[in-house]
PDB file of C-alpha atoms in Angstrom:
ATOM      1  CA  MET A   2      16.154 -11.437  63.223  1.00 46.00           C
ATOM      2  CA  ASN A   3      18.585  -9.163  61.369  1.00 46.00           C
ATOM      3  CA  ALA A   4      21.298 -10.288  58.956  1.00 45.00           C
ATOM      4  CA  LEU A   5      24.077 -10.204  61.566  1.00 44.00           C
ATOM      5  CA  GLN A   6      22.027 -12.277  64.000  1.00 43.00           C
ATOM      6  CA  SER A   7      21.191 -14.775  61.245  1.00 45.00           C
ATOM      7  CA  ILE A   8      24.857 -15.192  60.346  1.00 42.00           C
ATOM      8  CA  SER A   9      25.766 -15.601  64.016  1.00 43.00           C
ATOM      9  CA  ARG A  10      23.024 -18.216  64.447  1.00 43.00           C
ATOM     10  CA  PHE A  11      24.366 -20.159  61.471  1.00 42.00           C
ATOM     11  CA  PHE A  12      27.830 -20.381  62.965  1.00 41.00           C
ATOM     12  CA  PHE A  13      26.364 -21.301  66.355  1.00 42.00           C
ATOM     13  CA  ILE A  14      24.717 -24.295  64.683  1.00 43.00           C
ATOM     14  CA  VAL A  15      27.869 -25.252  62.780  1.00 43.00           C
ATOM     15  CA  LEU A  16      29.575 -26.075  66.065  1.00 42.00           C
ATOM     16  CA  GLY A  17      27.755 -29.369  66.177  1.00 45.00           C
ATOM     17  CA  CYS A  18      28.864 -30.589  62.813  1.00 44.00           C
ATOM     18  CA  ALA A  19      30.586 -33.842  61.928  1.00 39.00           C
ATOM     19  CA  ILE A  20      34.269 -34.137  61.078  1.00 38.00           C
ATOM     20  CA  THR A  21      36.155 -36.881  59.270  1.00 38.00           C
ATOM     21  CA  LEU A  22      39.051 -37.738  61.557  1.00 42.00           C
ATOM     22  CA  PRO A  23      41.450 -40.333  60.177  1.00 40.00           C
ATOM     23  CA  THR A  24      44.192 -39.374  62.629  1.00 43.00           C
ATOM     24  CA  VAL A  25      41.918 -39.520  65.667  1.00 52.00           C
ATOM     25  CA  ALA A  26      41.050 -43.108  64.742  1.00 47.00           C
ATOM     26  CA  GLN A  27      44.539 -44.033  65.975  1.00 73.00           C
ATOM     27  CA  VAL A  28      43.742 -43.119  69.572  1.00 84.00           C
ATOM     28  CA  SER A  29      42.773 -45.820  72.025  1.00 88.00           C
ATOM     29  CA  SER A  30      39.266 -47.249  72.082  1.00 91.00           C
ATOM     30  CA  GLU A  31      38.919 -45.839  75.605  1.00 94.00           C
ATOM     31  CA  VAL A  32      39.473 -42.307  74.306  1.00 95.00           C
ATOM     32  CA  GLN A  33      37.047 -42.844  71.430  1.00 93.00           C
ATOM     33  CA  GLN A  34      34.450 -44.041  73.924  1.00 94.00           C
ATOM     34  CA  LEU A  35      34.993 -40.880  75.961  1.00 96.00           C
ATOM     35  CA  PHE A  36      34.361 -38.801  72.831  1.00 96.00           C
ATOM     36  CA  TYR A  37      31.162 -40.751  72.213  1.00 96.00           C
ATOM     37  CA  ARG A  38      29.978 -40.419  75.805  1.00 96.00           C
ATOM     38  CA  GLY A  39      30.774 -36.715  75.893  1.00 95.00           C
ATOM     39  CA  TYR A  40      28.534 -36.121  72.897  1.00 94.00           C
ATOM     40  CA  LEU A  41      25.630 -38.280  74.045  1.00 94.00           C
ATOM     41  CA  THR A  42      25.560 -36.936  77.606  1.00 92.00           C
ATOM     42  CA  THR A  43      26.467 -33.306  76.738  1.00 91.00           C
ATOM     43  CA  GLU A  44      28.742 -33.407  79.777  1.00 94.00           C
ATOM     44  CA  LYS A  45      32.123 -31.725  80.159  1.00 96.00           C
ATOM     45  CA  ALA A  46      33.982 -34.413  82.103  1.00 97.00           C
ATOM     46  CA  PRO A  47      34.371 -37.053  79.335  1.00 97.00           C
ATOM     47  CA  TRP A  48      36.074 -34.551  77.023  1.00 97.00           C
ATOM     48  CA  GLU A  49      38.463 -33.478  79.782  1.00 97.00           C
ATOM     49  CA  GLN A  50      39.197 -37.107  80.650  1.00 98.00           C
ATOM     50  CA  ALA A  51      39.919 -37.781  76.985  1.00 97.00           C
ATOM     51  CA  ILE A  52      42.506 -34.988  76.891  1.00 97.00           C
ATOM     52  CA  GLU A  53      44.188 -36.492  79.964  1.00 97.00           C
ATOM     53  CA  LYS A  54      44.348 -39.930  78.334  1.00 96.00           C
ATOM     54  CA  ILE A  55      45.698 -38.477  75.080  1.00 97.00           C
ATOM     55  CA  ASN A  56      48.476 -36.635  76.897  1.00 95.00           C
ATOM     56  CA  GLN A  57      49.464 -39.867  78.646  1.00 95.00           C
ATOM     57  CA  ASP A  58      49.524 -41.933  75.433  1.00 94.00           C
ATOM     58  CA  THR A  59      53.177 -42.390  74.465  1.00 93.00           C
ATOM     59  CA  SER A  60      52.275 -44.268  71.267  1.00 93.00           C
ATOM     60  CA  LEU A  61      51.067 -41.083  69.548  1.00 93.00           C
ATOM     61  CA  ASP A  62      53.416 -38.685  67.783  1.00 93.00           C
ATOM     62  CA  GLU A  63      53.049 -34.902  68.126  1.00 92.00           C
ATOM     63  CA  ILE A  64      50.689 -34.380  65.186  1.00 93.00           C
ATOM     64  CA  GLU A  65      48.522 -37.337  66.179  1.00 94.00           C
ATOM     65  CA  LYS A  66      48.239 -35.919  69.686  1.00 95.00           C
ATOM     66  CA  LEU A  67      47.307 -32.523  68.299  1.00 96.00           C
ATOM     67  CA  HIS A  68      44.573 -34.054  66.143  1.00 95.00           C
ATOM     68  CA  ALA A  69      43.203 -36.054  69.045  1.00 96.00           C
ATOM     69  CA  THR A  70      43.415 -33.180  71.522  1.00 97.00           C
ATOM     70  CA  THR A  71      41.729 -30.740  69.139  1.00 95.00           C
ATOM     71  CA  GLU A  72      38.943 -33.282  68.698  1.00 94.00           C
ATOM     72  CA  ALA A  73      38.338 -33.277  72.446  1.00 96.00           C
ATOM     73  CA  GLN A  74      38.605 -29.496  72.588  1.00 96.00           C
ATOM     74  CA  THR A  75      36.047 -29.231  69.802  1.00 92.00           C
ATOM     75  CA  GLY A  76      33.789 -31.367  71.957  1.00 91.00           C
ATOM     76  CA  LEU A  77      34.328 -28.900  74.788  1.00 95.00           C
ATOM     77  CA  LEU A  78      33.339 -26.086  72.420  1.00 92.00           C
ATOM     78  CA  ILE A  79      30.084 -27.926  71.727  1.00 87.00           C
ATOM     79  CA  TYR A  80      29.586 -28.286  75.479  1.00 92.00           C
ATOM     80  CA  ALA A  81      30.279 -24.566  75.963  1.00 95.00           C
ATOM     81  CA  MET A  82      27.713 -23.661  73.308  1.00 90.00           C
ATOM     82  CA  ALA A  83      25.058 -25.991  74.686  1.00 87.00           C
ATOM     83  CA  HIS A  84      25.474 -24.627  78.215  1.00 92.00           C
ATOM     84  CA  GLN A  85      26.355 -21.036  77.255  1.00 95.00           C
ATOM     85  CA  ASP A  86      29.561 -21.530  79.223  1.00 96.00           C
ATOM     86  CA  GLU A  87      31.811 -18.717  78.047  1.00 96.00           C
ATOM     87  CA  ALA A  88      34.445 -19.587  80.647  1.00 97.00           C
ATOM     88  CA  THR A  89      35.021 -22.985  79.025  1.00 97.00           C
ATOM     89  CA  TYR A  90      35.283 -21.352  75.609  1.00 97.00           C
ATOM     90  CA  ASP A  91      37.809 -18.811  76.938  1.00 96.00           C
ATOM     91  CA  ALA A  92      39.869 -21.566  78.560  1.00 96.00           C
ATOM     92  CA  ILE A  93      40.437 -23.548  75.365  1.00 96.00           C
ATOM     93  CA  ALA A  94      39.993 -21.231  72.366  1.00 97.00           C
ATOM     94  CA  ASP A  95      43.539 -19.875  72.122  1.00 96.00           C
ATOM     95  CA  ASP A  96      45.149 -23.271  72.677  1.00 97.00           C
ATOM     96  CA  LEU A  97      42.866 -24.875  70.103  1.00 97.00           C
ATOM     97  CA  GLU A  98      43.652 -22.222  67.512  1.00 97.00           C
ATOM     98  CA  GLY A  99      47.389 -22.599  68.135  1.00 97.00           C
ATOM     99  CA  SER A 100      47.224 -26.377  67.758  1.00 97.00           C
ATOM    100  CA  LEU A 101      45.261 -26.123  64.524  1.00 96.00           C
ATOM    101  CA  LYS A 102      47.742 -23.633  63.105  1.00 97.00           C
ATOM    102  CA  THR A 103      50.549 -26.064  63.924  1.00 97.00           C
ATOM    103  CA  ILE A 104      48.745 -28.859  62.085  1.00 97.00           C
ATOM    104  CA  LEU A 105      48.084 -26.621  59.086  1.00 97.00           C
ATOM    105  CA  LYS A 106      51.695 -25.488  59.032  1.00 97.00           C
ATOM    106  CA  GLU A 107      52.645 -29.132  58.536  1.00 95.00           C
ATOM    107  CA  ASP A 108      49.896 -29.710  55.975  1.00 96.00           C
ATOM    108  CA  ALA A 109      47.972 -26.699  54.631  1.00 96.00           C
ATOM    109  CA  GLU A 110      45.436 -29.025  52.981  1.00 95.00           C
ATOM    110  CA  ASP A 111      44.514 -30.983  56.108  1.00 94.00           C
ATOM    111  CA  ALA A 112      40.732 -31.000  55.649  1.00 93.00           C
ATOM    112  CA  THR A 113      40.078 -32.001  59.250  1.00 86.00           C
ATOM    113  CA  ALA A 114      42.062 -29.096  60.649  1.00 91.00           C
ATOM    114  CA  LEU A 115      40.504 -26.657  58.177  1.00 93.00           C
ATOM    115  CA  ALA A 116      37.041 -27.742  59.243  1.00 87.00           C
ATOM    116  CA  LYS A 117      37.907 -27.491  62.930  1.00 90.00           C
ATOM    117  CA  MET A 118      39.213 -23.966  62.440  1.00 91.00           C
ATOM    118  CA  ALA A 119      35.884 -23.074  60.847  1.00 86.00           C
ATOM    119  CA  GLN A 120      34.154 -24.504  63.910  1.00 81.00           C
ATOM    120  CA  LEU A 121      36.345 -22.472  66.204  1.00 90.00           C
ATOM    121  CA  TYR A 122      35.426 -19.307  64.328  1.00 89.00           C
ATOM    122  CA  GLY A 123      31.812 -20.351  64.753  1.00 83.00           C
ATOM    123  CA  ALA A 124      32.201 -20.520  68.521  1.00 87.00           C
ATOM    124  CA  THR A 125      33.946 -17.177  68.569  1.00 92.00           C
ATOM    125  CA  MET A 126      31.100 -15.571  66.663  1.00 87.00           C
ATOM    126  CA  ALA A 127      28.496 -17.148  68.894  1.00 87.00           C
ATOM    127  CA  PHE A 128      30.080 -15.554  71.975  1.00 94.00           C
ATOM    128  CA  GLN A 129      31.180 -12.390  70.131  1.00 92.00           C
ATOM    129  CA  SER A 130      28.536 -11.772  67.472  1.00 89.00           C
ATOM    130  CA  TRP A 131      30.111  -8.472  66.440  1.00 91.00           C
ATOM    131  CA  ARG A 132      32.891 -10.480  64.770  1.00 88.00           C
ATOM    132  CA  ALA A 133      30.494 -12.375  62.490  1.00 84.00           C
ATOM    133  CA  MET A 134      30.851 -10.117  59.457  1.00 87.00           C
ATOM    134  CA  TYR A 135      34.620 -10.668  59.490  1.00 88.00           C
ATOM    135  CA  LEU A 136      34.898 -14.286  60.623  1.00 88.00           C
ATOM    136  CA  GLY A 137      31.828 -15.554  58.762  1.00 83.00           C
ATOM    137  CA  PRO A 138      33.359 -15.365  55.279  1.00 88.00           C
ATOM    138  CA  LYS A 139      36.652 -16.753  56.602  1.00 90.00           C
ATOM    139  CA  SER A 140      34.850 -19.741  58.082  1.00 86.00           C
ATOM    140  CA  GLN A 141      32.993 -20.454  54.852  1.00 88.00           C
ATOM    141  CA  LYS A 142      36.230 -20.170  52.889  1.00 93.00           C
ATOM    142  CA  LEU A 143      37.797 -22.768  55.188  1.00 93.00           C
ATOM    143  CA  VAL A 144      34.928 -25.142  54.422  1.00 92.00           C
ATOM    144  CA  ASP A 145      35.480 -24.610  50.685  1.00 95.00           C
ATOM    145  CA  GLN A 146      39.200 -25.323  51.125  1.00 97.00           C
ATOM    146  CA  ALA A 147      38.415 -28.492  53.090  1.00 96.00           C
ATOM    147  CA  LEU A 148      36.162 -29.759  50.299  1.00 96.00           C
ATOM    148  CA  GLU A 149      38.741 -28.923  47.644  1.00 97.00           C
ATOM    149  CA  ALA A 150      41.362 -30.864  49.588  1.00 97.00           C
ATOM    150  CA  GLU A 151      39.067 -33.775  50.430  1.00 97.00           C
ATOM    151  CA  PRO A 152      35.797 -33.886  48.442  1.00 96.00           C
ATOM    152  CA  GLU A 153      34.443 -36.750  50.567  1.00 95.00           C
ATOM    153  CA  ASN A 154      35.078 -35.066  53.919  1.00 94.00           C
ATOM    154  CA  ALA A 155      31.831 -35.590  55.820  1.00 94.00           C
ATOM    155  CA  ASP A 156      32.377 -32.604  58.070  1.00 86.00           C
ATOM    156  CA  ALA A 157      32.812 -30.184  55.208  1.00 86.00           C
ATOM    157  CA  TRP A 158      29.568 -31.387  53.670  1.00 90.00           C
ATOM    158  CA  VAL A 159      27.715 -30.955  56.951  1.00 85.00           C
ATOM    159  CA  GLN A 160      29.134 -27.480  57.366  1.00 80.00           C
ATOM    160  CA  ARG A 161      28.112 -26.541  53.836  1.00 85.00           C
ATOM    161  CA  ALA A 162      24.684 -27.999  54.548  1.00 87.00           C
ATOM    162  CA  ASN A 163      24.303 -25.918  57.674  1.00 79.00           C
ATOM    163  CA  SER A 164      25.355 -22.841  55.741  1.00 77.00           C
ATOM    164  CA  ARG A 165      22.536 -23.420  53.254  1.00 81.00           C
ATOM    165  CA  LEU A 166      20.077 -24.359  56.014  1.00 86.00           C
ATOM    166  CA  PHE A 167      20.560 -21.436  58.389  1.00 76.00           C
ATOM    167  CA  THR A 168      21.775 -18.618  56.163  1.00 75.00           C
ATOM    168  CA  PRO A 169      18.971 -16.310  54.938  1.00 78.00           C
ATOM    169  CA  THR A 170      17.995 -16.917  51.310  1.00 85.00           C
ATOM    170  CA  MET A 171      19.231 -13.469  50.282  1.00 82.00           C
ATOM    171  CA  PHE A 172      22.715 -14.461  51.482  1.00 73.00           C
ATOM    172  CA  GLY A 173      22.790 -17.889  49.813  1.00 78.00           C
ATOM    173  CA  GLY A 174      20.536 -20.038  51.974  1.00 83.00           C
ATOM    174  CA  ASP A 175      18.859 -22.958  50.186  1.00 92.00           C
ATOM    175  CA  ILE A 176      16.926 -25.659  52.038  1.00 95.00           C
ATOM    176  CA  ASP A 177      16.937 -28.120  49.126  1.00 96.00           C
ATOM    177  CA  GLU A 178      20.691 -27.854  48.735  1.00 95.00           C
ATOM    178  CA  ALA A 179      21.061 -28.255  52.499  1.00 95.00           C
ATOM    179  CA  VAL A 180      19.214 -31.571  52.353  1.00 97.00           C
ATOM    180  CA  GLU A 181      21.430 -32.779  49.510  1.00 97.00           C
ATOM    181  CA  CYS A 182      24.590 -31.840  51.401  1.00 94.00           C
ATOM    182  CA  PHE A 183      23.453 -33.593  54.581  1.00 97.00           C
ATOM    183  CA  GLU A 184      22.599 -36.686  52.553  1.00 98.00           C
ATOM    184  CA  LYS A 185      26.109 -36.680  51.089  1.00 97.00           C
ATOM    185  CA  ALA A 186      27.636 -36.358  54.547  1.00 95.00           C
ATOM    186  CA  VAL A 187      25.682 -39.354  55.826  1.00 98.00           C
ATOM    187  CA  GLN A 188      26.669 -41.320  52.731  1.00 97.00           C
ATOM    188  CA  TYR A 189      30.362 -40.559  53.278  1.00 95.00           C
ATOM    189  CA  TYR A 190      30.158 -41.532  56.921  1.00 94.00           C
ATOM    190  CA  GLU A 191      28.534 -44.835  56.109  1.00 97.00           C
ATOM    191  CA  ALA A 192      31.414 -45.603  53.739  1.00 95.00           C
ATOM    192  CA  GLN A 193      33.855 -45.458  56.664  1.00 91.00           C
ATOM    193  CA  PRO A 194      34.761 -48.465  58.833  1.00 88.00           C
ATOM    194  CA  ASP A 195      33.039 -48.565  62.236  1.00 87.00           C
ATOM    195  CA  TYR A 196      30.960 -45.526  61.329  1.00 91.00           C
ATOM    196  CA  ALA A 197      28.202 -46.552  63.752  1.00 90.00           C
ATOM    197  CA  LYS A 198      30.605 -46.016  66.656  1.00 88.00           C
ATOM    198  CA  ASN A 199      31.392 -42.465  65.553  1.00 91.00           C
ATOM    199  CA  TRP A 200      29.385 -39.855  67.447  1.00 88.00           C
ATOM    200  CA  ARG A 201      29.702 -37.466  64.525  1.00 89.00           C
ATOM    201  CA  TYR A 202      27.749 -39.888  62.336  1.00 95.00           C
ATOM    202  CA  LEU A 203      24.877 -39.719  64.826  1.00 94.00           C
ATOM    203  CA  ASN A 204      25.105 -35.951  64.756  1.00 90.00           C
ATOM    204  CA  SER A 205      24.871 -35.876  60.963  1.00 95.00           C
ATOM    205  CA  LEU A 206      21.709 -38.008  61.091  1.00 97.00           C
ATOM    206  CA  ALA A 207      20.161 -35.640  63.621  1.00 96.00           C
ATOM    207  CA  TRP A 208      20.822 -32.668  61.344  1.00 94.00           C
ATOM    208  CA  LEU A 209      19.612 -34.466  58.229  1.00 98.00           C
ATOM    209  CA  GLY A 210      16.341 -35.175  60.042  1.00 98.00           C
ATOM    210  CA  GLN A 211      15.959 -31.515  60.942  1.00 96.00           C
ATOM    211  CA  ALA A 212      16.635 -30.488  57.343  1.00 97.00           C
ATOM    212  CA  TYR A 213      13.876 -32.852  56.217  1.00 97.00           C
ATOM    213  CA  GLN A 214      11.567 -31.248  58.782  1.00 96.00           C
ATOM    214  CA  LYS A 215      12.336 -27.747  57.529  1.00 94.00           C
ATOM    215  CA  SER A 216      11.788 -28.840  53.922  1.00 95.00           C
ATOM    216  CA  ASP A 217       8.355 -30.221  54.850  1.00 94.00           C
ATOM    217  CA  GLN A 218       9.313 -33.899  54.544  1.00 95.00           C
ATOM    218  CA  PRO A 219       8.220 -35.228  57.967  1.00 95.00           C
ATOM    219  CA  SER A 220       8.098 -38.882  56.898  1.00 96.00           C
ATOM    220  CA  LYS A 221      11.758 -38.735  55.826  1.00 97.00           C
ATOM    221  CA  ALA A 222      12.642 -36.949  59.056  1.00 98.00           C
ATOM    222  CA  ILE A 223      10.969 -39.671  61.130  1.00 97.00           C
ATOM    223  CA  ALA A 224      12.731 -42.408  59.136  1.00 98.00           C
ATOM    224  CA  THR A 225      16.078 -40.672  59.674  1.00 98.00           C
ATOM    225  CA  TYR A 226      15.495 -40.324  63.423  1.00 98.00           C
ATOM    226  CA  GLN A 227      14.490 -43.988  63.598  1.00 98.00           C
ATOM    227  CA  LYS A 228      17.721 -44.878  61.838  1.00 98.00           C
ATOM    228  CA  ALA A 229      19.701 -42.873  64.412  1.00 98.00           C
ATOM    229  CA  LEU A 230      17.912 -44.623  67.275  1.00 98.00           C
ATOM    230  CA  GLU A 231      18.613 -48.026  65.752  1.00 97.00           C
ATOM    231  CA  VAL A 232      22.303 -47.152  65.856  1.00 96.00           C
ATOM    232  CA  GLU A 233      22.116 -45.622  69.347  1.00 97.00           C
ATOM    233  CA  PRO A 234      18.870 -46.247  71.295  1.00 97.00           C
ATOM    234  CA  SER A 235      19.949 -43.854  74.062  1.00 96.00           C
ATOM    235  CA  PHE A 236      20.392 -40.887  71.720  1.00 96.00           C
ATOM    236  CA  GLY A 237      18.451 -38.518  73.953  1.00 94.00           C
ATOM    237  CA  TRP A 238      18.403 -35.472  71.653  1.00 93.00           C
ATOM    238  CA  VAL A 239      16.589 -37.499  68.988  1.00 97.00           C
ATOM    239  CA  LYS A 240      14.541 -39.707  71.302  1.00 97.00           C
ATOM    240  CA  TYR A 241      13.168 -37.049  73.631  1.00 96.00           C
ATOM    241  CA  LYS A 242      13.200 -33.886  71.519  1.00 96.00           C
ATOM    242  CA  LEU A 243      13.522 -34.216  67.756  1.00 97.00           C
ATOM    243  CA  MET A 244      11.358 -37.304  67.193  1.00 97.00           C
ATOM    244  CA  PRO A 245       8.439 -36.142  69.408  1.00 97.00           C
ATOM    245  CA  GLN A 246       8.660 -32.722  67.784  1.00 95.00           C
ATOM    246  CA  VAL A 247       8.287 -33.966  64.221  1.00 96.00           C
ATOM    247  CA  ILE A 248       5.542 -36.428  65.213  1.00 94.00           C
ATOM    248  CA  ALA A 249       3.617 -33.608  66.886  1.00 92.00           C
ATOM    249  CA  GLN A 250       4.042 -31.383  63.846  1.00 84.00           C
ATOM    250  CA  SER A 251       2.824 -34.139  61.552  1.00 81.00           C
ATOM    251  CA  SER A 252      -0.265 -34.873  63.672  1.00 77.00           C
ATOM    252  CA  ASN A 253      -1.238 -31.174  63.704  1.00 72.00           C
ATOM    253  CA  LYS A 254      -1.436 -30.974  59.919  1.00 65.00           C
TER     254      LYS A 254
END
């Protein structure tokens, strides 16, 4: 794998990262449940249904709607990456970027919007790898800005962790630092109210477990996956793929 491919792979992975979303918490519980279901099932429909519900919600102001809608669109980006569905990416990318720019025009230090923009650049690079050398540094700079604005932003810590986990060592990769960053992200999620109902918390646990695996700490990986399954027993990615994988690796040693 060459350097450009490695950078592109990193930003592909970043698409699944967690984001701290104080504004989205104001949407209805029905919409939050659609977010959660969309992540767990890796299906497109719940994210689209969430956008419909958000547009119909007259209790939200313009910025709140933009935050909520960009959350659902980010979910659709994750769906597009998982299914290699470039048509879905093409359908939402420009609108998502425009909405994020509007949010950042109102508040240039909105850590959530900064992190989402970094995710969008990640999707762009995954479908258009030739743009990685240009968008890669911009995406990492956005993560730095998000952390400067909000040091306890769980998403920014996960994104930094993924940078250290998937970037080649010669370009700044560091597995030990990745583990530390994932641990911080989980810690910051667990400090939030109702964190167990947030799909992004589950996602951060899944990535922490994988970081433990890559750093040759299988017992910690298993404990982390067990923790995720205690929160959500139907977490298929962990239950049917990640947990069996680390158990198999451990038994072969």
